[in-house]
GROMACS .gro file of N, CA and C in nm:
model
  501
    1UNK      N    1  19.225   8.827  14.925
    1UNK     CA    2  19.149   8.944  14.963
    1UNK      C    3  19.023   8.951  14.879
    2UNK      N    4  18.911   8.979  14.940
    2UNK     CA    5  18.784   8.986  14.869
    2UNK      C    6  18.760   9.123  14.808
    3UNK      N    7  18.664   9.128  14.720
    3UNK     CA    8  18.629   9.253  14.653
    3UNK      C    9  18.567   9.352  14.751
    4UNK      N   10  18.510   9.299  14.861
    4UNK     CA   11  18.443   9.388  14.956
    4UNK      C   12  18.544   9.479  15.025
    5UNK      N   13  18.664   9.430  15.049
    5UNK     CA   14  18.759   9.504  15.130
    5UNK      C   15  18.840   9.607  15.054
    6UNK      N   16  18.852   9.595  14.921
    6UNK     CA   17  18.942   9.687  14.851
    6UNK      C   18  18.869   9.791  14.766
    7UNK      N   19  18.736   9.792  14.769
    7UNK     CA   20  18.664   9.896  14.697
    7UNK      C   21  18.651   9.871  14.549
    8UNK      N   22  18.691   9.754  14.500
    8UNK     CA   23  18.684   9.729  14.356
    8UNK      C   24  18.540   9.715  14.306
    9UNK      N   25  18.447   9.684  14.395
    9UNK     CA   26  18.307   9.671  14.354
    9UNK      C   27  18.254   9.804  14.302
   10UNK      N   28  18.285   9.912  14.371
   10UNK     CA   29  18.237  10.042  14.324
   10UNK      C   30  18.306  10.081  14.193
   11UNK      N   31  18.433  10.042  14.176
   11UNK     CA   32  18.502  10.068  14.050
   11UNK      C   33  18.437   9.991  13.936
   12UNK      N   34  18.400   9.866  13.961
   12UNK     CA   35  18.335   9.786  13.858
   12UNK      C   36  18.201   9.847  13.821
   13UNK      N   37  18.125   9.892  13.920
   13UNK     CA   38  17.994   9.952  13.892
   13UNK      C   39  18.008  10.079  13.811
   14UNK      N   40  18.109  10.160  13.840
   14UNK     CA   41  18.127  10.284  13.764
   14UNK      C   42  18.167  10.253  13.620
   15UNK      N   43  18.240  10.146  13.598
   15UNK     CA   44  18.278  10.107  13.462
   15UNK      C   45  18.158  10.049  13.386
   16UNK      N   46  18.065   9.988  13.455
   16UNK     CA   47  17.949   9.929  13.390
   16UNK      C   48  17.845  10.034  13.350
   17UNK      N   49  17.850  10.152  13.408
   17UNK     CA   50  17.752  10.254  13.379
   17UNK      C   51  17.755  10.297  13.233
   18UNK      N   52  17.871  10.295  13.169
   18UNK     CA   53  17.884  10.338  13.030
   18UNK      C   54  17.950  10.226  12.952
   19UNK      N   55  17.868  10.139  12.896
   19UNK     CA   56  17.920  10.021  12.826
   19UNK      C   57  17.972  10.054  12.686
   20UNK      N   58  17.935  10.170  12.631
   20UNK     CA   59  17.980  10.205  12.497
   20UNK      C   60  18.118  10.269  12.503
   21UNK      N   61  18.208  10.218  12.422
   21UNK     CA   62  18.337  10.285  12.414
   21UNK      C   63  18.330  10.392  12.306
   22UNK      N   64  18.434  10.467  12.288
   22UNK     CA   65  18.432  10.582  12.197
   22UNK      C   66  18.404  10.541  12.053
   23UNK      N   67  18.446  10.422  12.011
   23UNK     CA   68  18.421  10.378  11.874
   23UNK      C   69  18.272  10.356  11.849
   24UNK      N   70  18.204  10.300  11.947
   24UNK     CA   71  18.060  10.279  11.935
   24UNK      C   72  17.986  10.412  11.935
   25UNK      N   73  18.030  10.503  12.018
   25UNK     CA   74  17.967  10.635  12.023
   25UNK      C   75  17.986  10.710  11.891
   26UNK      N   76  18.106  10.699  11.834
   26UNK     CA   77  18.133  10.762  11.705
   26UNK      C   78  18.045  10.702  11.597
   27UNK      N   79  18.031  10.571  11.595
   27UNK     CA   80  17.944  10.505  11.497
   27UNK      C   81  17.800  10.551  11.514
   28UNK      N   82  17.755  10.565  11.636
   28UNK     CA   83  17.620  10.610  11.665
   28UNK      C   84  17.597  10.751  11.610
   29UNK      N   85  17.691  10.841  11.636
   29UNK     CA   86  17.679  10.978  11.586
   29UNK      C   87  17.680  10.979  11.434
   30UNK      N   88  17.770  10.904  11.373
   30UNK     CA   89  17.777  10.900  11.226
   30UNK      C   90  17.648  10.844  11.166
   31UNK      N   91  17.590  10.746  11.231
   31UNK     CA   92  17.464  10.690  11.182
   31UNK      C   93  17.353  10.795  11.187
   32UNK      N   94  17.346  10.869  11.296
   32UNK     CA   95  17.244  10.974  11.310
   32UNK      C   96  17.263  11.080  11.203
   33UNK      N   97  17.387  11.122  11.183
   33UNK     CA   98  17.415  11.225  11.081
   33UNK      C   99  17.382  11.173  10.942
   34UNK      N  100  17.420  11.048  10.912
   34UNK     CA  101  17.393  10.991  10.780
   34UNK      C  102  17.244  10.972  10.757
   35UNK      N  103  17.171  10.929  10.858
   35UNK     CA  104  17.028  10.904  10.842
   35UNK      C  105  16.951  11.036  10.827
   36UNK      N  106  16.958  11.121  10.927
   36UNK     CA  107  16.885  11.248  10.921
   36UNK      C  108  16.940  11.337  10.810
   37UNK      N  109  17.071  11.337  10.795
   37UNK     CA  110  17.134  11.417  10.690
   37UNK      C  111  17.097  11.368  10.551
   38UNK      N  112  17.088  11.236  10.534
   38UNK     CA  113  17.049  11.181  10.405
   38UNK      C  114  16.910  11.224  10.365
   39UNK      N  115  16.815  11.216  10.459
   39UNK     CA  116  16.680  11.263  10.429
   39UNK      C  117  16.678  11.413  10.404
   40UNK      N  118  16.761  11.486  10.475
   40UNK     CA  119  16.770  11.631  10.458
   40UNK      C  120  16.817  11.665  10.316
   41UNK      N  121  16.920  11.596  10.271
   41UNK     CA  122  16.972  11.618  10.135
   41UNK      C  123  16.866  11.582  10.032
   42UNK      N  124  16.800  11.469  10.052
   42UNK     CA  125  16.695  11.427   9.959
   42UNK      C  126  16.583  11.531   9.954
   43UNK      N  127  16.535  11.573  10.070
   43UNK     CA  128  16.426  11.672  10.075
   43UNK      C  129  16.469  11.804  10.012
   44UNK      N  130  16.588  11.849  10.045
   44UNK     CA  131  16.637  11.976   9.990
   44UNK      C  132  16.658  11.971   9.840
   45UNK      N  133  16.713  11.861   9.793
   45UNK     CA  134  16.740  11.850   9.649
   45UNK      C  135  16.610  11.846   9.569
   46UNK      N  136  16.518  11.757   9.608
   46UNK     CA  137  16.398  11.738   9.528
   46UNK      C  138  16.296  11.850   9.543
   47UNK      N  139  16.308  11.934   9.647
   47UNK     CA  140  16.214  12.045   9.662
   47UNK      C  141  16.270  12.178   9.613
   48UNK      N  142  16.403  12.196   9.622
   48UNK     CA  143  16.460  12.326   9.590
   48UNK      C  144  16.564  12.320   9.477
   49UNK      N  145  16.656  12.227   9.485
   49UNK     CA  146  16.772  12.229   9.397
   49UNK      C  147  16.755  12.161   9.263
   50UNK      N  148  16.658  12.072   9.246
   50UNK     CA  149  16.651  11.990   9.126
   50UNK      C  150  16.648  12.074   8.999
   51UNK      N  151  16.569  12.178   8.995
   51UNK     CA  152  16.565  12.268   8.880
   51UNK      C  153  16.551  12.194   8.748
   52UNK      N  154  16.643  12.222   8.658
   52UNK     CA  155  16.642  12.161   8.525
   52UNK      C  156  16.737  12.042   8.514
   53UNK      N  157  16.785  11.992   8.627
   53UNK     CA  158  16.877  11.878   8.624
   53UNK      C  159  16.812  11.758   8.557
   54UNK      N  160  16.893  11.684   8.485
   54UNK     CA  161  16.846  11.562   8.422
   54UNK      C  162  16.823  11.458   8.532
   55UNK      N  163  16.706  11.394   8.528
   55UNK     CA  164  16.677  11.292   8.627
   55UNK      C  165  16.716  11.158   8.567
   56UNK      N  166  16.834  11.112   8.608
   56UNK     CA  167  16.888  10.986   8.558
   56UNK      C  168  16.928  10.898   8.676
   57UNK      N  169  16.985  10.782   8.647
   57UNK     CA  170  17.022  10.688   8.753
   57UNK      C  171  17.122  10.749   8.850
   58UNK      N  172  17.217  10.825   8.800
   58UNK     CA  173  17.317  10.887   8.886
   58UNK      C  174  17.251  10.986   8.983
   59UNK      N  175  17.161  11.067   8.931
   59UNK     CA  176  17.092  11.165   9.013
   59UNK      C  177  17.005  11.098   9.119
   60UNK      N  178  16.934  10.995   9.080
   60UNK     CA  179  16.848  10.922   9.174
   60UNK      C  180  16.934  10.852   9.280
   61UNK      N  181  17.045  10.796   9.239
   61UNK     CA  182  17.135  10.729   9.335
   61UNK      C  183  17.187  10.828   9.439
   62UNK      N  184  17.230  10.945   9.394
   62UNK     CA  185  17.287  11.043   9.486
   62UNK      C  186  17.184  11.113   9.573
   63UNK      N  187  17.064  11.134   9.520
   63UNK     CA  188  16.969  11.219   9.590
   63UNK      C  189  16.841  11.150   9.634
   64UNK      N  190  16.834  11.017   9.625
   64UNK     CA  191  16.714  10.948   9.671
   64UNK      C  192  16.748  10.815   9.738
   65UNK      N  193  16.831  10.734   9.674
   65UNK     CA  194  16.857  10.600   9.728
   65UNK      C  195  16.926  10.604   9.863
   66UNK      N  196  17.007  10.706   9.888
   66UNK     CA  197  17.071  10.715  10.020
   66UNK      C  198  16.966  10.719  10.130
   67UNK      N  199  16.857  10.790  10.107
   67UNK     CA  200  16.750  10.798  10.208
   67UNK      C  201  16.677  10.665  10.222
   68UNK      N  202  16.653  10.599  10.110
   68UNK     CA  203  16.587  10.468  10.113
   68UNK      C  204  16.672  10.371  10.195
   69UNK      N  205  16.801  10.369  10.170
   69UNK     CA  206  16.890  10.278  10.242
   69UNK      C  207  16.899  10.311  10.390
   70UNK      N  208  16.898  10.440  10.425
   70UNK     CA  209  16.906  10.477  10.566
   70UNK      C  210  16.776  10.443  10.639
   71UNK      N  211  16.663  10.456  10.573
   71UNK     CA  212  16.535  10.417  10.635
   71UNK      C  213  16.535  10.267  10.660
   72UNK      N  214  16.577  10.190  10.560
   72UNK     CA  215  16.583  10.044  10.576
   72UNK      C  216  16.682  10.006  10.686
   73UNK      N  217  16.798  10.068  10.685
   73UNK     CA  218  16.900  10.038  10.786
   73UNK      C  219  16.849  10.067  10.926
   74UNK      N  220  16.784  10.180  10.944
   74UNK     CA  221  16.732  10.216  11.074
   74UNK      C  222  16.621  10.120  11.117
   75UNK      N  223  16.539  10.077  11.022
   75UNK     CA  224  16.427   9.988  11.053
   75UNK      C  225  16.473   9.848  11.093
   76UNK      N  226  16.584   9.801  11.037
   76UNK     CA  227  16.625   9.663  11.067
   76UNK      C  228  16.740   9.652  11.165
   77UNK      N  229  16.803   9.765  11.197
   77UNK     CA  230  16.913   9.761  11.295
   77UNK      C  231  16.857   9.780  11.435
   78UNK      N  232  16.944   9.776  11.533
   78UNK     CA  233  16.900   9.804  11.670
   78UNK      C  234  16.960   9.937  11.718
   79UNK      N  235  17.002  10.020  11.624
   79UNK     CA  236  17.061  10.149  11.658
   79UNK      C  237  16.954  10.240  11.717
   80UNK      N  238  16.974  10.288  11.840
   80UNK     CA  239  16.873  10.377  11.900
   80UNK      C  240  16.880  10.517  11.839
   81UNK      N  241  16.768  10.585  11.844
   81UNK     CA  242  16.761  10.724  11.800
   81UNK      C  243  16.694  10.802  11.912
   82UNK      N  244  16.761  10.906  11.958
   82UNK     CA  245  16.705  10.993  12.062
   82UNK      C  246  16.670  11.127  11.998
   83UNK      N  247  16.566  11.190  12.049
   83UNK     CA  248  16.518  11.315  11.989
   83UNK      C  249  16.625  11.424  11.984
   84UNK      N  250  16.699  11.439  12.091
   84UNK     CA  251  16.798  11.547  12.099
   84UNK      C  252  16.914  11.528  11.999
   85UNK      N  253  16.929  11.409  11.947
   85UNK     CA  254  17.042  11.381  11.857
   85UNK      C  255  17.028  11.448  11.720
   86UNK      N  256  16.917  11.514  11.692
   86UNK     CA  257  16.908  11.589  11.567
   86UNK      C  258  17.013  11.700  11.566
   87UNK      N  259  17.057  11.738  11.685
   87UNK     CA  260  17.159  11.842  11.694
   87UNK      C  261  17.290  11.799  11.629
   88UNK      N  262  17.319  11.669  11.625
   88UNK     CA  263  17.440  11.621  11.557
   88UNK      C  264  17.433  11.651  11.408
   89UNK      N  265  17.317  11.626  11.348
   89UNK     CA  266  17.300  11.656  11.205
   89UNK      C  267  17.305  11.807  11.182
   90UNK      N  268  17.245  11.884  11.273
   90UNK     CA  269  17.250  12.029  11.261
   90UNK      C  270  17.395  12.078  11.266
   91UNK      N  271  17.473  12.025  11.358
   91UNK     CA  272  17.614  12.063  11.369
   91UNK      C  273  17.689  12.027  11.241
   92UNK      N  274  17.661  11.907  11.187
   92UNK     CA  275  17.727  11.866  11.062
   92UNK      C  276  17.697  11.966  10.950
   93UNK      N  277  17.570  12.003  10.932
   93UNK     CA  278  17.535  12.095  10.824
   93UNK      C  279  17.587  12.236  10.851
   94UNK      N  280  17.595  12.277  10.975
   94UNK     CA  281  17.655  12.408  11.007
   94UNK      C  282  17.802  12.409  10.968
   95UNK      N  283  17.873  12.302  11.000
   95UNK     CA  284  18.014  12.292  10.961
   95UNK      C  285  18.026  12.290  10.809
   96UNK      N  286  17.935  12.218  10.742
   96UNK     CA  287  17.938  12.214  10.595
   96UNK      C  288  17.917  12.353  10.536
   97UNK      N  289  17.822  12.429  10.589
   97UNK     CA  290  17.798  12.564  10.539
   97UNK      C  291  17.920  12.654  10.561
   98UNK      N  292  17.983  12.641  10.676
   98UNK     CA  293  18.106  12.717  10.702
   98UNK      C  294  18.213  12.676  10.602
   99UNK      N  295  18.224  12.547  10.574
   99UNK     CA  296  18.319  12.499  10.474
   99UNK      C  297  18.291  12.562  10.338
  100UNK      N  298  18.163  12.570  10.297
  100UNK     CA  299  18.132  12.625  10.165
  100UNK      C  300  18.172  12.773  10.156
  101UNK      N  301  18.158  12.845  10.266
  101UNK     CA  302  18.200  12.986  10.266
  101UNK      C  303  18.352  12.995  10.254
  102UNK      N  304  18.424  12.913  10.328
  102UNK     CA  305  18.571  12.913  10.320
  102UNK      C  306  18.615  12.871  10.180
  103UNK      N  307  18.552  12.769  10.124
  103UNK     CA  308  18.583  12.721   9.990
  103UNK      C  309  18.561  12.831   9.886
  104UNK      N  310  18.450  12.902   9.900
  104UNK     CA  311  18.419  13.013   9.809
  104UNK      C  312  18.522  13.125   9.825
  105UNK      N  313  18.554  13.162   9.950
  105UNK     CA  314  18.652  13.268   9.976
  105UNK      C  315  18.791  13.232   9.922
  106UNK      N  316  18.822  13.103   9.923
  106UNK     CA  317  18.953  13.058   9.876
  106UNK      C  318  18.958  13.042   9.724
  107UNK      N  319  18.846  13.071   9.656
  107UNK     CA  320  18.844  13.063   9.511
  107UNK      C  321  18.809  12.925   9.458
  108UNK      N  322  18.753  12.840   9.541
  108UNK     CA  323  18.714  12.706   9.497
  108UNK      C  324  18.602  12.710   9.394
  109UNK      N  325  18.600  12.608   9.308
  109UNK     CA  326  18.498  12.601   9.204
  109UNK      C  327  18.438  12.461   9.200
  110UNK      N  328  18.323  12.450   9.132
  110UNK     CA  329  18.263  12.319   9.111
  110UNK      C  330  18.322  12.255   8.985
  111UNK      N  331  18.269  12.144   8.941
  111UNK     CA  332  18.328  12.074   8.826
  111UNK      C  333  18.310  12.149   8.695
  112UNK      N  334  18.222  12.249   8.693
  112UNK     CA  335  18.202  12.332   8.574
  112UNK      C  336  18.285  12.460   8.580
  113UNK      N  337  18.365  12.477   8.685
  113UNK     CA  338  18.447  12.597   8.701
  113UNK      C  339  18.373  12.715   8.761
  114UNK      N  340  18.252  12.694   8.810
  114UNK     CA  341  18.174  12.801   8.870
  114UNK      C  342  18.214  12.818   9.016
  115UNK      N  343  18.207  12.941   9.069
  115UNK     CA  344  18.259  12.968   9.205
  115UNK      C  345  18.164  12.927   9.317
  116UNK      N  346  18.101  12.812   9.306
  116UNK     CA  347  18.013  12.761   9.411
  116UNK      C  348  18.002  12.610   9.396
  117UNK      N  349  17.962  12.545   9.504
  117UNK     CA  350  17.944  12.400   9.500
  117UNK      C  351  17.805  12.369   9.448
  118UNK      N  352  17.704  12.434   9.503
  118UNK     CA  353  17.566  12.425   9.455
  118UNK      C  354  17.520  12.565   9.419
  119UNK      N  355  17.438  12.575   9.317
  119UNK     CA  356  17.388  12.706   9.274
  119UNK      C  357  17.320  12.784   9.385
  120UNK      N  358  17.250  12.714   9.473
  120UNK     CA  359  17.182  12.781   9.584
  120UNK      C  360  17.281  12.842   9.683
  121UNK      N  361  17.404  12.791   9.683
  121UNK     CA  362  17.507  12.843   9.773
  121UNK      C  363  17.607  12.930   9.697
  122UNK      N  364  17.559  13.001   9.598
  122UNK     CA  365  17.643  13.095   9.522
  122UNK      C  366  17.652  13.224   9.602
  123UNK      N  367  17.760  13.239   9.674
  123UNK     CA  368  17.775  13.354   9.764
  123UNK      C  369  17.804  13.483   9.689
  124UNK      N  370  17.840  13.474   9.560
  124UNK     CA  371  17.854  13.596   9.479
  124UNK      C  372  17.718  13.660   9.453
  125UNK      N  373  17.614  13.580   9.451
  125UNK     CA  374  17.478  13.629   9.424
  125UNK      C  375  17.381  13.561   9.521
  126UNK      N  376  17.411  13.572   9.649
  126UNK     CA  377  17.330  13.502   9.750
  126UNK      C  378  17.199  13.576   9.772
  127UNK      N  379  17.089  13.504   9.758
  127UNK     CA  380  16.956  13.562   9.772
  127UNK      C  381  16.905  13.548   9.916
  128UNK      N  382  16.839  13.650   9.968
  128UNK     CA  383  16.783  13.641  10.104
  128UNK      C  384  16.683  13.525  10.118
  129UNK      N  385  16.610  13.494  10.011
  129UNK     CA  386  16.515  13.383  10.019
  129UNK      C  387  16.588  13.250  10.040
  130UNK      N  388  16.705  13.236   9.981
  130UNK     CA  389  16.785  13.114  10.001
  130UNK      C  390  16.829  13.106  10.147
  131UNK      N  391  16.872  13.217  10.204
  131UNK     CA  392  16.908  13.220  10.345
  131UNK      C  393  16.791  13.182  10.434
  132UNK      N  394  16.674  13.235  10.403
  132UNK     CA  395  16.553  13.200  10.479
  132UNK      C  396  16.518  13.053  10.465
  133UNK      N  397  16.529  13.000  10.344
  133UNK     CA  398  16.503  12.857  10.323
  133UNK      C  399  16.602  12.770  10.399
  134UNK      N  400  16.728  12.811  10.402
  134UNK     CA  401  16.829  12.736  10.479
  134UNK      C  402  16.791  12.732  10.627
  135UNK      N  403  16.751  12.845  10.680
  135UNK     CA  404  16.712  12.850  10.822
  135UNK      C  405  16.590  12.760  10.847
  136UNK      N  406  16.489  12.769  10.759
  136UNK     CA  407  16.370  12.687  10.774
  136UNK      C  408  16.406  12.539  10.765
  137UNK      N  409  16.487  12.503  10.667
  137UNK     CA  410  16.524  12.363  10.650
  137UNK      C  411  16.606  12.313  10.768
  138UNK      N  412  16.699  12.395  10.817
  138UNK     CA  413  16.784  12.350  10.927
  138UNK      C  414  16.711  12.345  11.061
  139UNK      N  415  16.624  12.441  11.088
  139UNK     CA  416  16.563  12.451  11.220
  139UNK      C  417  16.422  12.393  11.228
  140UNK      N  418  16.359  12.366  11.114
  140UNK     CA  419  16.223  12.310  11.117
  140UNK      C  420  16.219  12.174  11.046
  141UNK      N  421  16.267  12.169  10.921
  141UNK     CA  422  16.258  12.045  10.844
  141UNK      C  423  16.351  11.937  10.902
  142UNK      N  424  16.474  11.972  10.933
  142UNK     CA  425  16.569  11.873  10.986
  142UNK      C  426  16.519  11.807  11.115
  143UNK      N  427  16.466  11.882  11.213
  143UNK     CA  428  16.412  11.814  11.331
  143UNK      C  429  16.295  11.721  11.298
  144UNK      N  430  16.209  11.759  11.203
  144UNK     CA  431  16.098  11.672  11.166
  144UNK      C  432  16.147  11.546  11.096
  145UNK      N  433  16.250  11.558  11.013
  145UNK     CA  434  16.307  11.440  10.949
  145UNK      C  435  16.369  11.347  11.054
  146UNK      N  436  16.434  11.405  11.153
  146UNK     CA  437  16.490  11.325  11.262
  146UNK      C  438  16.376  11.260  11.342
  147UNK      N  439  16.268  11.333  11.362
  147UNK     CA  440  16.152  11.278  11.430
  147UNK      C  441  16.096  11.158  11.355
  148UNK      N  442  16.103  11.160  11.223
  148UNK     CA  443  16.062  11.047  11.141
  148UNK      C  444  16.146  10.924  11.177
  149UNK      N  445  16.279  10.942  11.188
  149UNK     CA  446  16.365  10.829  11.226
  149UNK      C  447  16.337  10.783  11.369
  150UNK      N  448  16.308  10.877  11.456
  150UNK     CA  449  16.270  10.841  11.593
  150UNK      C  450  16.145  10.754  11.591
  151UNK      N  451  16.048  10.791  11.510
  151UNK     CA  452  15.926  10.713  11.496
  151UNK      C  453  15.952  10.574  11.441
  152UNK      N  454  16.042  10.564  11.344
  152UNK     CA  455  16.077  10.433  11.288
  152UNK      C  456  16.136  10.344  11.397
  153UNK      N  457  16.225  10.400  11.480
  153UNK     CA  458  16.287  10.318  11.585
  153UNK      C  459  16.185  10.277  11.690
  154UNK      N  460  16.092  10.365  11.723
  154UNK     CA  461  15.988  10.329  11.820
  154UNK      C  462  15.898  10.219  11.763
  155UNK      N  463  15.862  10.230  11.637
  155UNK     CA  464  15.781  10.126  11.573
  155UNK      C  465  15.859   9.995  11.566
  156UNK      N  466  15.985  10.002  11.527
  156UNK     CA  467  16.071   9.883  11.520
  156UNK      C  468  16.080   9.816  11.656
  157UNK      N  469  16.104   9.894  11.759
  157UNK     CA  470  16.118   9.838  11.894
  157UNK      C  471  15.986   9.779  11.944
  158UNK      N  472  15.875   9.844  11.910
  158UNK     CA  473  15.743   9.793  11.949
  158UNK      C  474  15.715   9.659  11.881
  159UNK      N  475  15.742   9.651  11.752
  159UNK     CA  476  15.721   9.525  11.678
  159UNK      C  477  15.811   9.415  11.733
  160UNK      N  478  15.935   9.450  11.763
  160UNK     CA  479  16.029   9.352  11.819
  160UNK      C  480  15.980   9.300  11.954
  161UNK      N  481  15.936   9.392  12.040
  161UNK     CA  482  15.888   9.354  12.173
  161UNK      C  483  15.762   9.267  12.161
  162UNK      N  484  15.674   9.304  12.069
  162UNK     CA  485  15.550   9.229  12.050
  162UNK      C  486  15.581   9.088  11.997
  163UNK      N  487  15.672   9.077  11.902
  163UNK     CA  488  15.710   8.947  11.846
  163UNK      C  489  15.782   8.862  11.951
  164UNK      N  490  15.865   8.925  12.032
  164UNK     CA  491  15.938   8.854  12.136
  164UNK      C  492  15.841   8.797  12.241
  165UNK      N  493  15.737   8.876  12.273
  165UNK     CA  494  15.639   8.832  12.371
  165UNK      C  495  15.553   8.717  12.317
  166UNK      N  496  15.538   8.712  12.185
  166UNK     CA  497  15.454   8.607  12.123
  166UNK      C  498  15.520   8.470  12.133
  167UNK      N  499  15.650   8.467  12.149
  167UNK     CA  500  15.720   8.337  12.157
  167UNK      C  501  15.730   8.295  12.297
   0.00000   0.00000   0.00000
Protein backbone atom coordinates (compact mmCIF):
# COMPACT_ATOMS: atom_id res chain seq x y z
CA UNK A 1 0.00 0.00 0.00
CA UNK A 2 1.35 3.43 -0.92
CA UNK A 3 1.52 6.51 1.23
CA UNK A 4 -1.02 8.21 -1.02
CA UNK A 5 -3.84 5.88 -0.03
CA UNK A 6 -3.55 5.83 3.76
CA UNK A 7 -3.12 9.52 4.58
CA UNK A 8 0.35 9.10 6.11
CA UNK A 9 1.73 11.92 3.96
CA UNK A 10 -0.32 14.52 5.82
CA UNK A 11 0.75 12.95 9.14
CA UNK A 12 4.40 13.20 8.11
CA UNK A 13 3.96 16.84 7.10
CA UNK A 14 2.34 17.72 10.42
CA UNK A 15 5.25 16.08 12.26
CA UNK A 16 7.78 18.01 10.18
CA UNK A 17 6.24 21.38 11.04
CA UNK A 18 7.81 21.36 14.53
CA UNK A 19 11.24 19.77 14.39
CA UNK A 20 12.20 20.83 17.93
CA UNK A 21 11.33 18.44 20.68
CA UNK A 22 10.66 19.60 24.23
CA UNK A 23 14.32 19.21 25.28
CA UNK A 24 15.48 21.58 22.57
CA UNK A 25 12.76 24.06 23.42
CA UNK A 26 13.73 23.93 27.10
CA UNK A 27 17.39 24.52 26.20
CA UNK A 28 16.36 27.46 24.03
CA UNK A 29 14.34 29.05 26.85
CA UNK A 30 17.15 28.48 29.36
CA UNK A 31 19.65 30.06 27.00
CA UNK A 32 17.46 33.15 26.57
CA UNK A 33 16.98 33.46 30.33
CA UNK A 34 20.70 32.96 31.02
CA UNK A 35 21.78 35.43 28.33
CA UNK A 36 19.34 38.28 28.95
CA UNK A 37 19.22 37.52 32.66
CA UNK A 38 23.01 37.50 32.92
CA UNK A 39 23.26 40.96 31.38
CA UNK A 40 20.40 42.09 33.62
CA UNK A 41 22.24 40.93 36.75
CA UNK A 42 25.46 42.55 35.56
CA UNK A 43 23.74 45.86 34.77
CA UNK A 44 21.79 45.86 38.02
CA UNK A 45 24.76 44.97 40.18
CA UNK A 46 27.24 47.44 38.72
CA UNK A 47 24.76 50.34 38.56
CA UNK A 48 22.78 49.90 41.78
CA UNK A 49 23.96 47.15 44.11
CA UNK A 50 27.77 47.39 44.08
CA UNK A 51 27.91 50.02 46.84
CA UNK A 52 30.92 49.46 49.06
CA UNK A 53 31.46 45.83 48.01
CA UNK A 54 35.05 44.80 47.53
CA UNK A 55 35.82 44.41 43.84
CA UNK A 56 37.77 41.18 43.70
CA UNK A 57 38.00 38.14 41.41
CA UNK A 58 34.97 36.49 43.03
CA UNK A 59 32.84 39.59 42.56
CA UNK A 60 33.93 40.05 38.94
CA UNK A 61 33.32 36.36 38.22
CA UNK A 62 29.79 36.48 39.63
CA UNK A 63 28.73 39.85 38.30
CA UNK A 64 30.60 40.40 35.03
CA UNK A 65 32.11 37.27 33.47
CA UNK A 66 28.73 35.58 33.15
CA UNK A 67 27.70 38.33 30.73
CA UNK A 68 30.96 38.12 28.80
CA UNK A 69 30.50 34.37 28.38
CA UNK A 70 26.87 34.70 27.32
CA UNK A 71 27.74 37.34 24.70
CA UNK A 72 30.49 35.08 23.32
CA UNK A 73 28.22 32.04 23.41
CA UNK A 74 25.44 33.85 21.58
CA UNK A 75 27.89 35.22 18.99
CA UNK A 76 29.41 31.84 18.12
CA UNK A 77 26.40 29.55 18.50
CA UNK A 78 23.50 29.20 16.11
CA UNK A 79 20.89 29.70 18.84
CA UNK A 80 18.18 32.02 17.50
CA UNK A 81 16.90 34.96 19.51
CA UNK A 82 13.43 36.36 18.89
CA UNK A 83 12.31 39.74 20.21
CA UNK A 84 9.28 38.44 22.09
CA UNK A 85 11.44 35.98 24.04
CA UNK A 86 12.48 38.71 26.49
CA UNK A 87 9.26 37.72 28.22
CA UNK A 88 10.95 34.47 29.34
CA UNK A 89 13.57 36.46 31.25
CA UNK A 90 10.85 38.73 32.64
CA UNK A 91 8.92 35.69 33.87
CA UNK A 92 12.09 34.28 35.46
CA UNK A 93 12.76 37.51 37.38
CA UNK A 94 9.11 37.83 38.41
CA UNK A 95 9.25 34.31 39.86
CA UNK A 96 12.55 35.20 41.56
CA UNK A 97 11.01 38.31 43.16
CA UNK A 98 8.05 36.26 44.37
CA UNK A 99 10.53 33.75 45.81
CA UNK A 100 12.38 36.54 47.68
CA UNK A 101 9.11 37.68 49.27
CA UNK A 102 8.25 34.12 50.33
CA UNK A 103 11.81 33.60 51.61
CA UNK A 104 11.60 36.84 53.62
CA UNK A 105 8.14 35.94 55.00
CA UNK A 106 9.43 32.51 56.02
CA UNK A 107 12.27 34.11 58.01
CA UNK A 108 15.05 33.34 55.54
CA UNK A 109 18.38 35.11 55.91
CA UNK A 110 21.50 35.75 53.87
CA UNK A 111 24.96 34.44 54.81
CA UNK A 112 25.37 37.30 57.32
CA UNK A 113 22.10 36.43 59.08
CA UNK A 114 20.27 39.47 57.69
CA UNK A 115 16.58 39.03 56.72
CA UNK A 116 17.13 39.61 52.98
CA UNK A 117 19.05 38.12 50.08
CA UNK A 118 20.20 41.48 48.67
CA UNK A 119 20.09 44.76 50.55
CA UNK A 120 17.94 46.31 47.82
CA UNK A 121 15.35 43.59 48.46
CA UNK A 122 15.12 44.24 52.21
CA UNK A 123 11.36 44.06 52.61
CA UNK A 124 11.58 45.19 56.24
CA UNK A 125 12.73 48.59 54.95
CA UNK A 126 11.64 48.56 51.31
CA UNK A 127 12.08 51.95 49.65
CA UNK A 128 9.66 53.19 46.96
CA UNK A 129 12.65 54.22 44.82
CA UNK A 130 13.84 50.60 44.82
CA UNK A 131 10.39 49.50 43.65
CA UNK A 132 10.51 52.11 40.89
CA UNK A 133 13.99 51.00 39.85
CA UNK A 134 12.84 47.38 39.73
CA UNK A 135 9.96 48.32 37.42
CA UNK A 136 12.28 50.39 35.19
CA UNK A 137 14.87 47.63 35.05
CA UNK A 138 12.32 44.90 34.36
CA UNK A 139 10.17 46.74 31.81
CA UNK A 140 12.71 49.00 30.09
CA UNK A 141 16.29 47.82 30.70
CA UNK A 142 15.60 44.07 30.33
CA UNK A 143 13.96 44.44 26.88
CA UNK A 144 16.88 46.61 25.70
CA UNK A 145 19.39 44.04 26.95
CA UNK A 146 17.46 41.35 25.09
CA UNK A 147 17.46 43.61 22.03
CA UNK A 148 21.26 43.66 22.32
CA UNK A 149 21.30 39.84 22.05
CA UNK A 150 18.87 40.03 19.14
CA UNK A 151 21.30 42.39 17.42
CA UNK A 152 24.21 40.04 18.07
CA UNK A 153 22.32 37.15 16.46
CA UNK A 154 21.37 39.27 13.43
CA UNK A 155 24.99 40.37 13.01
CA UNK A 156 26.21 36.78 13.49
CA UNK A 157 23.74 35.47 10.92
CA UNK A 158 24.62 38.25 8.46
CA UNK A 159 28.36 37.51 8.75
CA UNK A 160 27.69 33.79 8.38
CA UNK A 161 25.55 34.33 5.27
CA UNK A 162 28.12 36.70 3.78
CA UNK A 163 31.00 34.26 4.43
CA UNK A 164 28.96 31.35 3.06
CA UNK A 165 28.23 33.29 -0.13
CA UNK A 166 31.93 34.10 -0.56
CA UNK A 167 32.78 30.41 -0.94
